Amino acid sequence: MDNSTSSQTAQNDLQVLRTSSLTGALVRELEHLILTGELKPGERLNEIQLSARFGTSRGPLREATRTLEAKGLVDAIRNRGVFVRSISSEEALEIYDIRAALFGLAGRLLTDMITDAMLVRLNEFLNQMDEIAQQRDFDRYYPLNLQFHDFLIKSTNNKTLAREYKSLVNKLHLCRARGLVQAGGLAVSNHEHREMVDALASGNRERAQEAFFRHVERSKQRFTTTLAK
Amino acid sequence: MDNSTSSQTAQNDLQVLRTSSLTGALVRELEHLILTGELKPGERLNEIQLSARFGTSRGPLREATRTLEAKGLVDAIRNRGVFVRSISSEEALEIYDIRAALFGLAGRLLTDMITDAMLVRLNEFLNQMDEIAQQRDFDRYYPLNLQFHDFLIKSTNNKTLAREYKSLVNKLHLCRARGLVQAGGLAVSNHEHREMVDALASGNRERAQEAFFRHVERSKQRFTTTLAK
DNA sequence: TTAGTGTAAATTGTTTACATAGCGCGCATG
DNA sequence: CATGCGCGCTATGTAAACAATTTACACTAA
């Protein structure tokens, strides 16, 4: 047996336990399972099964599922169990609108604090995405698109906004009717991105807010049109 | 003893237990204690003490506090305890911006669905508030103001929006530096309300969104100015 | 054949008990 | 008198046992 390795992992475990409780770790694990789709919408979270899987007792696991319930990732029904939440199309539309409002806020806030360095970085994003879009390389475009949006949201320095926005995006993943949406808007989307950056550069708050807002609204549109089929 | 009454309460209890677990009831109780200020920001939630108070064991109470933690009403520190969250002024400002964005969304959504009946109801609100404002009767103005905002938010029929908005307003209550803010803007505020309703009546989406957005931003302004003293 | 009922297994809700981590207080010592 | 160390208390973290409810399935009777 390797002494140094075992003591190191033990120390890692300790470090983990220092900052986060077992419950906290379970929340992250379950959230991961849900968002990656290993636990699908509508599926039940069996307490015994899951606690055995993670090597804990039911107590911490129940606390974790309560947290997930408050986060809106699962539904708990008394004496029936906890189920991965399934977002209806109607609710997805509601969420799109709220996401649009928050993203619009990001645009408005950024207008007043934009720097040349940020504009340079944003244009790098745009050029790179243009390039990839022309190659129709969706597998590379999608994560870059996420990075771009993430960069914008985080640049506002409004941590509450970042948290709420992320939470909304997560919830949209629980909508069964989603998935094929992004494929269509590839080059289209990047044109919208340019509009957003131009609006930021113009220094016009309302224009930026509107550009950011509409960007999300248009992806809502694409969602509804794919839904109609 | 009144038979019909006792059987009715028994049925009520049954109904309550049907939909909500003990944990759910605890969440509501604790939320109430926190929002009414009986449990003040920074104060610790003693598990044993509280579970004894409500006649439950620690398990359900811990689940309840996890829910409150996810809702952002308390902070949990491992091996230290759970504390009522204290919102800093900086975070309050962040929340104001997000509230503004959501309220702006409400204005935008309402513009496309406003009816004559709703405009009539809104004008009733305005007149009543004007009247009370002239009497400088703050005790009656404040709840009516809440009702007015609540009516607007709920009229959008976006339940997710209503939930998120309420959650934000709740969190603002946890800011110590708050409280004296509303007193100043009384007649001022109602003038802003008229602007909002006028914008709705105009049918201009962007204008309504901007009017609603700015209404919250101005109350943020009032917050910062009172903060400066 | 089908509807209804009773029973057993599985699962969740709750309580109790035990292990462990912080925190304060007192005592000894420089 | 100040400071550091150790002991004990209190509260939290976790696990296991107990209680209650749901669900599935087989059996009975119309």
Short mmCIF file of C-alpha atoms (C1' of nucleotides) in Angstrom, two decimals:
data_model
loop_
_atom_site.label_atom_id
_atom_site.label_comp_id
_atom_site.label_asym_id
_atom_site.label_seq_id
_atom_site.Cartn_x
_atom_site.Cartn_y
_atom_site.Cartn_z
CA MET A 1 0.00 0.00 0.00
CA ASP A 2 1.24 3.45 -0.88
CA ASN A 3 1.47 5.55 2.22
CA SER A 4 1.96 8.96 0.64
CA THR A 5 -1.02 8.50 -1.68
CA SER A 6 -3.43 7.38 0.99
CA SER A 7 -2.44 10.18 3.35
CA GLN A 8 -2.80 12.68 0.53
CA THR A 9 -6.30 11.59 -0.39
CA ALA A 10 -7.20 11.61 3.27
CA GLN A 11 -5.99 15.17 3.46
CA ASN A 12 -7.99 16.04 0.37
CA ASP A 13 -11.07 14.60 1.94
CA LEU A 14 -10.40 16.68 5.00
CA GLN A 15 -9.98 19.82 2.97
CA VAL A 16 -13.23 19.15 1.23
CA LEU A 17 -15.02 18.56 4.49
CA ARG A 18 -13.55 21.76 5.94
CA THR A 19 -15.36 24.09 3.63
CA SER A 20 -18.36 22.04 2.59
CA SER A 21 -20.51 19.69 4.54
CA LEU A 22 -21.41 16.26 3.30
CA THR A 23 -24.79 17.65 2.38
CA GLY A 24 -23.17 20.34 0.28
CA ALA A 25 -21.14 17.77 -1.58
CA LEU A 26 -24.27 15.71 -2.21
CA VAL A 27 -26.05 18.75 -3.59
CA ARG A 28 -23.24 19.27 -6.10
CA GLU A 29 -23.18 15.59 -7.04
CA LEU A 30 -26.93 15.36 -7.54
CA GLU A 31 -27.01 18.65 -9.42
CA HIS A 32 -24.37 17.26 -11.71
CA LEU A 33 -26.32 14.06 -12.28
CA ILE A 34 -29.43 16.04 -13.10
CA LEU A 35 -27.85 18.62 -15.38
CA THR A 36 -25.86 16.04 -17.32
CA GLY A 37 -29.07 14.11 -17.83
CA GLU A 38 -27.97 10.99 -15.99
CA LEU A 39 -31.08 11.58 -13.92
CA LYS A 40 -33.77 12.47 -16.40
CA PRO A 41 -36.80 14.74 -15.89
CA GLY A 42 -39.60 12.83 -14.19
CA GLU A 43 -37.23 10.22 -12.80
CA ARG A 44 -37.47 9.44 -9.13
CA LEU A 45 -34.60 9.95 -6.70
CA ASN A 46 -34.60 6.85 -4.51
CA GLU A 47 -33.24 7.80 -1.10
CA ILE A 48 -31.86 4.41 -0.14
CA GLN A 49 -30.38 3.73 -3.54
CA LEU A 50 -28.67 7.12 -3.80
CA SER A 51 -27.39 7.21 -0.23
CA ALA A 52 -25.90 3.75 -0.78
CA ARG A 53 -24.33 4.96 -4.02
CA PHE A 54 -22.60 7.87 -2.30
CA GLY A 55 -21.84 5.95 0.87
CA THR A 56 -23.85 8.17 3.20
CA SER A 57 -26.94 7.79 5.29
CA ARG A 58 -30.34 9.10 4.30
CA GLY A 59 -30.16 12.18 6.51
CA PRO A 60 -27.68 14.22 4.50
CA LEU A 61 -29.24 13.01 1.27
CA ARG A 62 -32.67 14.22 2.33
CA GLU A 63 -31.19 17.60 3.22
CA ALA A 64 -29.57 17.71 -0.20
CA THR A 65 -32.83 16.98 -1.99
CA ARG A 66 -34.53 19.75 0.01
CA THR A 67 -31.91 22.14 -1.25
CA LEU A 68 -32.49 20.96 -4.80
CA GLU A 69 -36.23 21.40 -4.31
CA ALA A 70 -35.71 25.01 -3.24
CA LYS A 71 -33.47 25.51 -6.26
CA GLY A 72 -36.29 24.26 -8.44
CA LEU A 73 -34.45 21.23 -9.82
CA VAL A 74 -36.70 18.60 -8.24
CA ASP A 75 -40.26 18.27 -6.99
CA ALA A 76 -40.98 16.57 -3.69
CA ILE A 77 -44.34 14.89 -3.12
CA ARG A 78 -45.14 13.81 0.39
CA ASN A 79 -44.92 10.06 0.96
CA ARG A 80 -44.31 9.60 -2.74
CA GLY A 81 -40.75 10.74 -3.21
CA VAL A 82 -38.57 13.25 -4.98
CA PHE A 83 -38.63 13.55 -8.75
CA VAL A 84 -36.42 15.38 -11.21
CA ARG A 85 -38.43 18.37 -12.28
CA SER A 86 -39.84 18.43 -15.76
CA ILE A 87 -40.19 21.94 -17.13
CA SER A 88 -43.19 22.46 -19.38
CA SER A 89 -42.93 24.48 -22.56
CA GLU A 90 -45.08 27.18 -20.97
CA GLU A 91 -42.73 27.49 -18.04
CA ALA A 92 -39.76 27.47 -20.37
CA LEU A 93 -41.24 30.49 -22.13
CA GLU A 94 -41.65 32.25 -18.78
CA ILE A 95 -38.03 31.54 -17.97
CA TYR A 96 -36.87 32.81 -21.36
CA ASP A 97 -38.53 36.16 -20.64
CA ILE A 98 -36.87 36.45 -17.25
CA ARG A 99 -33.54 35.47 -18.71
CA ALA A 100 -34.02 38.16 -21.33
CA ALA A 101 -34.69 40.75 -18.63
CA LEU A 102 -31.59 39.75 -16.67
CA PHE A 103 -29.43 39.64 -19.76
CA GLY A 104 -30.77 43.04 -20.74
CA LEU A 105 -29.77 44.30 -17.32
CA ALA A 106 -26.27 42.96 -17.94
CA GLY A 107 -26.10 44.99 -21.15
CA ARG A 108 -27.30 48.12 -19.40
CA LEU A 109 -24.82 47.72 -16.54
CA LEU A 110 -21.93 46.94 -18.86
CA THR A 111 -22.51 50.10 -20.90
CA ASP A 112 -21.52 52.24 -17.96
CA MET A 113 -18.39 50.32 -17.14
CA ILE A 114 -17.08 49.08 -20.47
CA THR A 115 -13.34 49.43 -21.06
CA ASP A 116 -11.28 49.29 -24.24
CA ALA A 117 -9.70 46.09 -23.02
CA MET A 118 -13.12 44.48 -22.67
CA LEU A 119 -14.15 45.60 -26.14
CA VAL A 120 -10.98 44.08 -27.54
CA ARG A 121 -11.71 40.81 -25.76
CA LEU A 122 -15.30 40.82 -26.99
CA ASN A 123 -14.21 41.40 -30.59
CA GLU A 124 -11.82 38.47 -30.28
CA PHE A 125 -14.80 36.39 -29.26
CA LEU A 126 -16.83 37.62 -32.23
CA ASN A 127 -14.10 36.91 -34.77
CA GLN A 128 -13.43 33.46 -33.40
CA MET A 129 -17.10 32.61 -33.43
CA ASP A 130 -17.52 33.95 -36.96
CA GLU A 131 -14.72 31.71 -38.11
CA ILE A 132 -16.16 28.63 -36.46
CA ALA A 133 -19.67 29.46 -37.62
CA GLN A 134 -18.52 29.55 -41.24
CA GLN A 135 -17.11 26.07 -40.80
CA ARG A 136 -20.49 24.99 -39.41
CA ASP A 137 -18.58 23.43 -36.55
CA PHE A 138 -21.36 23.32 -34.04
CA ASP A 139 -19.42 21.30 -31.49
CA ARG A 140 -16.92 24.12 -31.11
CA TYR A 141 -19.40 26.98 -31.52
CA TYR A 142 -21.70 25.99 -28.69
CA PRO A 143 -19.20 26.08 -25.79
CA LEU A 144 -17.65 29.28 -27.12
CA ASN A 145 -21.10 30.84 -27.23
CA LEU A 146 -21.59 29.85 -23.60
CA GLN A 147 -18.22 31.33 -22.69
CA PHE A 148 -19.13 34.57 -24.43
CA HIS A 149 -22.37 34.93 -22.51
CA ASP A 150 -20.69 33.94 -19.29
CA PHE A 151 -18.00 36.55 -19.83
CA LEU A 152 -20.61 39.25 -20.32
CA ILE A 153 -22.63 38.31 -17.25
CA LYS A 154 -19.59 38.03 -15.00
CA SER A 155 -18.16 41.33 -16.23
CA THR A 156 -21.05 43.19 -14.63
CA ASN A 157 -19.54 42.32 -11.23
CA ASN A 158 -23.07 41.71 -9.97
CA LYS A 159 -22.72 38.34 -8.28
CA THR A 160 -26.40 38.04 -7.51
CA LEU A 161 -27.17 38.56 -11.17
CA ALA A 162 -24.65 35.91 -12.20
CA ARG A 163 -26.12 33.42 -9.75
CA GLU A 164 -29.72 34.03 -10.78
CA TYR A 165 -28.90 33.92 -14.47
CA LYS A 166 -27.07 30.62 -14.11
CA SER A 167 -29.97 29.20 -12.16
CA LEU A 168 -32.36 30.08 -14.99
CA VAL A 169 -30.14 28.53 -17.64
CA ASN A 170 -29.93 25.38 -15.54
CA LYS A 171 -33.69 25.14 -15.27
CA LEU A 172 -34.08 25.41 -19.02
CA HIS A 173 -32.06 22.22 -19.30
CA LEU A 174 -34.94 20.41 -17.58
CA CYS A 175 -37.27 21.14 -20.47
CA ARG A 176 -37.73 18.01 -22.50
CA ALA A 177 -38.82 19.94 -25.57
CA ARG A 178 -35.42 21.58 -25.75
CA GLY A 179 -32.20 20.40 -27.30
CA LEU A 180 -32.53 20.85 -31.02
CA VAL A 181 -33.03 24.57 -30.64
CA GLN A 182 -29.50 25.86 -30.98
CA ALA A 183 -28.69 24.07 -34.22
CA GLY A 184 -30.61 26.54 -36.36
CA GLY A 185 -29.28 29.83 -35.06
CA LEU A 186 -25.60 29.65 -35.70
CA ALA A 187 -24.52 32.43 -38.02
CA VAL A 188 -27.71 34.30 -37.17
CA SER A 189 -26.76 34.28 -33.55
CA ASN A 190 -23.34 35.80 -34.10
CA HIS A 191 -24.87 38.68 -36.05
CA GLU A 192 -26.92 39.38 -32.95
CA HIS A 193 -23.76 39.23 -30.89
CA ARG A 194 -22.22 41.97 -33.02
CA GLU A 195 -25.28 44.12 -32.49
CA MET A 196 -24.84 43.70 -28.76
CA VAL A 197 -21.18 44.64 -28.74
CA ASP A 198 -21.84 47.61 -31.03
CA ALA A 199 -24.53 48.79 -28.64
CA LEU A 200 -22.10 48.52 -25.74
CA ALA A 201 -19.52 50.54 -27.66
CA SER A 202 -22.10 53.23 -28.45
CA GLY A 203 -22.42 54.02 -24.75
CA ASN A 204 -26.22 54.10 -25.00
CA ARG A 205 -27.63 52.28 -21.98
CA GLU A 206 -31.13 51.71 -23.29
CA ARG A 207 -29.88 50.56 -26.68
CA ALA A 208 -27.56 48.02 -25.08
CA GLN A 209 -30.28 46.75 -22.77
CA GLU A 210 -32.63 46.36 -25.69
CA ALA A 211 -30.02 44.59 -27.83
CA PHE A 212 -29.21 42.14 -25.04
CA PHE A 213 -32.88 41.63 -24.24
CA ARG A 214 -33.79 40.92 -27.85
CA HIS A 215 -30.97 38.45 -28.26
CA VAL A 216 -32.55 36.15 -25.70
CA GLU A 217 -36.03 36.85 -27.02
CA ARG A 218 -34.94 35.70 -30.47
CA SER A 219 -33.66 32.43 -29.04
CA LYS A 220 -37.05 32.13 -27.37
CA GLN A 221 -38.55 32.62 -30.81
CA ARG A 222 -36.40 29.85 -32.25
CA PHE A 223 -37.57 27.67 -29.37
CA THR A 224 -41.24 28.28 -30.10
CA THR A 225 -40.86 27.68 -33.82
CA THR A 226 -39.10 24.36 -33.29
CA LEU A 227 -41.81 23.61 -30.76
CA ALA A 228 -44.54 24.09 -33.36
CA LYS A 229 -43.25 21.11 -35.32
CA MET B 1 -68.23 20.82 22.46
CA ASP B 2 -69.05 21.72 18.90
CA ASN B 3 -68.91 18.66 16.73
CA SER B 4 -69.01 20.33 13.36
CA THR B 5 -66.18 22.66 14.28
CA SER B 6 -63.88 19.96 15.61
CA SER B 7 -64.49 17.72 12.63
CA GLN B 8 -63.80 20.64 10.36
CA THR B 9 -60.49 21.48 11.99
CA ALA B 10 -59.60 17.82 11.90
CA GLN B 11 -60.29 17.86 8.20
CA ASN B 12 -58.19 21.01 7.88
CA ASP B 13 -55.29 19.35 9.63
CA LEU B 14 -55.67 16.42 7.32
CA GLN B 15 -55.63 18.66 4.30
CA VAL B 16 -52.55 20.42 5.59
CA LEU B 17 -50.70 17.17 6.17
CA ARG B 18 -51.72 15.91 2.77
CA THR B 19 -49.93 18.61 0.83
CA SER B 20 -47.22 19.73 3.21
CA SER B 21 -44.82 17.74 5.29
CA LEU B 22 -43.60 18.74 8.68
CA THR B 23 -40.55 20.17 7.01
CA GLY B 24 -42.68 22.32 4.73
CA ALA B 25 -44.58 23.71 7.69
CA LEU B 26 -41.31 24.47 9.45
CA VAL B 27 -40.02 26.33 6.42
CA ARG B 28 -43.09 28.55 6.45
CA GLU B 29 -42.86 29.14 10.21
CA LEU B 30 -39.18 30.00 10.12
CA GLU B 31 -39.62 32.19 7.05
CA HIS B 32 -42.30 34.06 8.94
CA LEU B 33 -40.08 34.51 11.98
CA ILE B 34 -37.28 35.85 9.82
CA LEU B 35 -39.35 38.19 7.66
CA THR B 36 -41.24 39.65 10.60
CA GLY B 37 -37.92 40.32 12.29
CA GLU B 38 -38.51 38.06 15.28
CA LEU B 39 -35.30 36.40 14.19
CA LYS B 40 -32.98 39.24 13.33
CA PRO B 41 -30.15 39.28 10.76
CA GLY B 42 -27.02 37.72 12.22
CA GLU B 43 -29.00 35.82 14.84
CA ARG B 44 -28.33 32.14 15.21
CA LEU B 45 -30.97 29.47 14.68
CA ASN B 46 -30.46 27.01 17.51
CA GLU B 47 -31.51 23.57 16.28
CA ILE B 48 -32.39 22.09 19.64
CA GLN B 49 -34.15 25.18 20.88
CA LEU B 50 -36.22 25.61 17.72
CA SER B 51 -37.07 21.94 17.33
CA ALA B 52 -38.26 21.92 20.94
CA ARG B 53 -40.28 25.06 20.29
CA PHE B 54 -42.10 23.48 17.36
CA GLY B 55 -42.31 20.05 18.95
CA THR B 56 -40.32 18.22 16.31
CA SER B 57 -36.99 16.49 16.20
CA ARG B 58 -33.88 18.00 14.68
CA GLY B 59 -34.16 16.14 11.38
CA PRO B 60 -37.09 18.01 9.84
CA LEU B 61 -35.77 21.26 11.25
CA ARG B 62 -32.41 20.74 9.56
CA GLU B 63 -34.17 20.04 6.28
CA ALA B 64 -36.11 23.26 6.72
CA THR B 65 -32.97 25.31 7.33
CA ARG B 66 -31.39 23.79 4.21
CA THR B 67 -34.35 25.03 2.23
CA LEU B 68 -33.99 28.48 3.76
CA GLU B 69 -30.30 28.41 2.92
CA ALA B 70 -31.06 27.67 -0.72
CA LYS B 71 -33.62 30.48 -0.68
CA GLY B 72 -30.90 32.81 0.55
CA LEU B 73 -32.55 33.67 3.86
CA VAL B 74 -29.91 32.08 6.10
CA ASP B 75 -26.22 31.19 5.97
CA ALA B 76 -25.00 27.84 7.26
CA ILE B 77 -21.47 27.49 8.55
CA ARG B 78 -20.24 23.97 9.14
CA ASN B 79 -20.01 23.06 12.82
CA ARG B 80 -20.91 26.61 13.75
CA GLY B 81 -24.58 26.84 13.04
CA VAL B 82 -27.19 28.53 10.89
CA PHE B 83 -27.53 32.30 10.99
CA VAL B 84 -30.14 34.67 9.62
CA ARG B 85 -28.55 36.24 6.61
CA SER B 86 -27.47 39.82 6.81
CA ILE B 87 -27.58 41.55 3.45
CA SER B 88 -24.84 44.12 2.93
CA SER B 89 -25.59 47.46 1.29
CA GLU B 90 -23.57 46.36 -1.73
CA GLU B 91 -25.67 43.25 -2.15
CA ALA B 92 -28.83 45.29 -1.63
CA LEU B 93 -27.80 47.48 -4.56
CA GLU B 94 -27.27 44.38 -6.69
CA ILE B 95 -30.72 43.15 -5.77
CA TYR B 96 -32.29 46.51 -6.57
CA ASP B 97 -30.91 46.31 -10.09
CA ILE B 98 -32.27 42.83 -10.61
CA ARG B 99 -35.62 43.85 -9.19
CA ALA B 100 -35.63 46.76 -11.61
CA ALA B 101 -34.97 44.42 -14.52
CA LEU B 102 -37.79 42.07 -13.48
CA PHE B 103 -40.19 44.93 -12.85
CA GLY B 104 -39.26 46.38 -16.24
CA LEU B 105 -40.09 43.01 -17.76
CA ALA B 106 -43.48 43.16 -16.07
CA GLY B 107 -44.12 46.53 -17.72
CA ARG B 108 -43.08 45.21 -21.10
CA LEU B 109 -45.24 42.10 -20.80
CA LEU B 110 -48.25 44.04 -19.54
CA THR B 111 -48.15 46.44 -22.47
CA ASP B 112 -49.07 43.64 -24.85
CA MET B 113 -51.93 42.33 -22.75
CA ILE B 114 -53.39 45.38 -21.07
CA THR B 115 -57.19 45.63 -21.06
CA ASP B 116 -59.49 48.58 -20.39
CA ALA B 117 -60.65 46.88 -17.21
CA MET B 118 -57.09 46.71 -15.97
CA LEU B 119 -56.45 50.36 -16.78
CA VAL B 120 -59.58 51.29 -14.84
CA ARG B 121 -58.39 49.27 -11.86
CA LEU B 122 -54.94 50.84 -12.05
CA ASN B 123 -56.37 54.35 -12.14
CA GLU B 124 -58.43 53.52 -9.07
CA PHE B 125 -55.20 52.60 -7.37
CA LEU B 126 -53.56 55.86 -8.44
CA ASN B 127 -56.43 58.06 -7.24
CA GLN B 128 -56.65 56.31 -3.92
CA MET B 129 -52.93 56.60 -3.37
CA ASP B 130 -52.94 60.27 -4.35
CA GLU B 131 -55.62 60.90 -1.78
CA ILE B 132 -53.75 59.11 0.98
CA ALA B 133 -50.46 60.69 -0.03
CA GLN B 134 -51.93 64.16 0.36
CA GLN B 135 -52.98 63.23 3.88
CA ARG B 136 -49.39 62.11 4.52
CA ASP B 137 -50.87 58.93 5.93
CA PHE B 138 -47.88 56.68 5.53
CA ASP B 139 -49.40 53.76 7.40
CA ARG B 140 -52.11 53.42 4.79
CA TYR B 141 -49.95 54.35 1.80
CA TYR B 142 -47.33 51.67 2.28
CA PRO B 143 -49.57 48.57 2.11
CA LEU B 144 -51.53 50.04 -0.79
CA ASN B 145 -48.27 50.64 -2.61
CA LEU B 146 -47.36 46.98 -2.06
CA GLN B 147 -50.76 45.91 -3.35
CA PHE B 148 -50.32 48.05 -6.45
CA HIS B 149 -46.97 46.50 -7.29
CA ASP B 150 -48.26 43.03 -6.51
CA PHE B 151 -51.23 43.57 -8.81
CA LEU B 152 -48.93 44.57 -11.64
CA ILE B 153 -46.58 41.64 -11.20
CA LYS B 154 -49.37 39.09 -10.93
CA SER B 155 -51.22 40.50 -13.93
CA THR B 156 -48.39 39.38 -16.18
CA ASN B 157 -49.51 35.78 -15.57
CA ASN B 158 -45.85 34.83 -15.39
CA LYS B 159 -45.72 32.77 -12.24
CA THR B 160 -41.98 32.33 -12.34
CA LEU B 161 -41.58 36.09 -12.52
CA ALA B 162 -43.90 36.59 -9.56
CA ARG B 163 -41.99 34.05 -7.51
CA GLU B 164 -38.57 35.48 -8.30
CA TYR B 165 -39.71 39.04 -7.70
CA LYS B 166 -41.15 38.15 -4.32
CA SER B 167 -37.97 36.36 -3.38
CA LEU B 168 -35.95 39.48 -4.15
CA VAL B 169 -38.23 41.74 -2.13
CA ASN B 170 -37.94 39.31 0.78
CA LYS B 171 -34.17 39.38 0.65
CA LEU B 172 -34.15 43.18 0.76
CA HIS B 173 -35.88 42.93 4.13
CA LEU B 174 -32.70 41.33 5.48
CA CYS B 175 -30.71 44.48 4.87
CA ARG B 176 -30.13 46.23 8.16
CA ALA B 177 -29.51 49.59 6.52
CA ARG B 178 -33.05 49.58 5.18
CA GLY B 179 -36.26 50.74 6.78
CA LEU B 180 -36.29 54.50 6.72
CA VAL B 181 -36.10 54.55 2.95
CA GLN B 182 -39.77 54.70 1.98
CA ALA B 183 -40.73 57.64 4.18
CA GLY B 184 -39.21 60.23 1.84
CA GLY B 185 -40.70 59.17 -1.47
CA LEU B 186 -44.42 59.36 -0.94
CA ALA B 187 -45.94 61.85 -3.33
CA VAL B 188 -42.88 61.47 -5.52
CA SER B 189 -43.53 57.80 -5.82
CA ASN B 190 -47.09 58.16 -6.98
CA HIS B 191 -46.02 60.52 -9.74
CA GLU B 192 -43.78 57.72 -10.94
CA HIS B 193 -46.73 55.35 -10.76
CA ARG B 194 -48.68 57.60 -13.12
CA GLU B 195 -45.81 57.57 -15.55
CA MET B 196 -45.89 53.80 -15.50
CA VAL B 197 -49.62 53.52 -16.14
CA ASP B 198 -49.43 56.15 -18.86
CA ALA B 199 -46.66 54.17 -20.52
CA LEU B 200 -48.81 51.03 -20.37
CA ALA B 201 -51.73 52.87 -21.94
CA SER B 202 -49.51 54.17 -24.73
CA GLY B 203 -48.91 50.64 -25.94
CA ASN B 204 -45.19 51.26 -26.31
CA ARG B 205 -43.36 48.23 -24.97
CA GLU B 206 -39.93 49.81 -24.58
CA ARG B 207 -41.36 52.90 -22.95
CA ALA B 208 -43.28 50.87 -20.40
CA GLN B 209 -40.29 48.69 -19.65
CA GLU B 210 -38.15 51.79 -19.14
CA ALA B 211 -40.75 53.47 -16.92
CA PHE B 212 -41.10 50.39 -14.72
CA PHE B 213 -37.35 49.88 -14.62
CA ARG B 214 -36.66 53.47 -13.61
CA HIS B 215 -39.28 53.36 -10.88
CA VAL B 216 -37.28 50.76 -9.01
CA GLU B 217 -33.99 52.46 -9.85
CA ARG B 218 -35.26 55.66 -8.24
CA SER B 219 -36.13 53.81 -5.06
CA LYS B 220 -32.59 52.44 -5.24
CA GLN B 221 -31.42 56.05 -5.48
CA ARG B 222 -33.42 56.97 -2.40
CA PHE B 223 -31.81 54.02 -0.65
CA THR B 224 -28.29 55.16 -1.50
CA THR B 225 -28.92 58.75 -0.45
CA THR B 226 -30.29 57.73 2.94
CA LEU B 227 -27.32 55.40 3.17
CA ALA B 228 -24.90 58.28 2.73
CA LYS B 229 -26.06 59.83 6.00
"C1'" DT C 1 -63.67 -11.57 -16.70
"C1'" DT C 2 -63.49 -7.80 -13.75
"C1'" DA C 3 -63.98 -5.08 -9.81
"C1'" DG C 4 -62.81 -4.87 -5.13
"C1'" DT C 5 -60.34 -6.03 -1.00
"C1'" DG C 6 -56.69 -7.50 1.92
"C1'" DT C 7 -51.97 -8.28 2.72
"C1'" DA C 8 -47.04 -7.79 2.13
"C1'" DA C 9 -43.08 -5.34 0.44
"C1'" DA C 10 -40.94 -1.12 -0.44
"C1'" DT C 11 -40.31 3.67 0.47
"C1'" DT C 12 -40.65 7.75 2.84
"C1'" DG C 13 -41.23 10.48 7.39
"C1'" DT C 14 -39.54 11.00 11.93
"C1'" DT C 15 -37.15 10.13 16.10
"C1'" DT C 16 -33.35 8.76 18.85
"C1'" DA C 17 -28.61 7.85 19.77
"C1'" DC C 18 -23.81 8.37 19.01
"C1'" DA C 19 -19.50 10.77 17.10
"C1'" DT C 20 -17.12 14.88 16.33
"C1'" DA C 21 -15.90 19.69 16.01
"C1'" DG C 22 -15.79 24.50 18.18
"C1'" DC C 23 -15.58 27.53 21.92
"C1'" DG C 24 -15.00 29.21 26.55
"C1'" DC C 25 -13.35 29.00 31.02
"C1'" DG C 26 -10.11 28.16 34.51
"C1'" DC C 27 -5.69 27.07 35.99
"C1'" DA C 28 -0.93 27.09 35.84
"C1'" DT C 29 3.20 29.43 34.56
"C1'" DG C 30 6.41 32.97 32.93
"C1'" DC D 1 -0.82 40.48 35.54
"C1'" DA D 2 -0.77 38.58 31.03
"C1'" DT D 3 -0.51 34.51 28.27
"C1'" DG D 4 -0.81 29.83 26.91
"C1'" DC D 5 -2.54 25.29 27.53
"C1'" DG D 6 -5.88 21.82 28.53
"C1'" DC D 7 -10.30 20.33 29.98
"C1'" DG D 8 -15.20 20.15 29.54
"C1'" DC D 9 -19.46 21.78 27.66
"C1'" DT D 10 -22.48 22.75 23.97
"C1'" DA D 11 -24.04 22.34 19.38
"C1'" DT D 12 -23.69 20.24 15.02
"C1'" DG D 13 -22.87 16.11 11.70
"C1'" DT D 14 -24.04 11.52 10.83
"C1'" DA D 15 -26.07 7.04 11.19
"C1'" DA D 16 -29.33 3.68 12.45
"C1'" DA D 17 -33.77 2.29 14.18
"C1'" DC D 18 -38.73 2.94 14.30
"C1'" DA D 19 -43.37 4.49 12.44
"C1'" DA D 20 -46.54 5.48 8.87
"C1'" DT D 21 -47.89 5.62 4.20
"C1'" DT D 22 -48.05 4.11 -0.47
"C1'" DT D 23 -47.99 0.66 -3.99
"C1'" DA D 24 -48.15 -3.75 -6.04
"C1'" DC D 25 -50.05 -8.10 -6.30
"C1'" DA D 26 -52.79 -11.94 -5.38
"C1'" DC D 27 -57.14 -13.68 -4.11
"C1'" DT D 28 -62.13 -13.55 -3.75
"C1'" DA D 29 -66.68 -12.70 -5.20
"C1'" DA D 30 -70.12 -10.88 -8.35
#
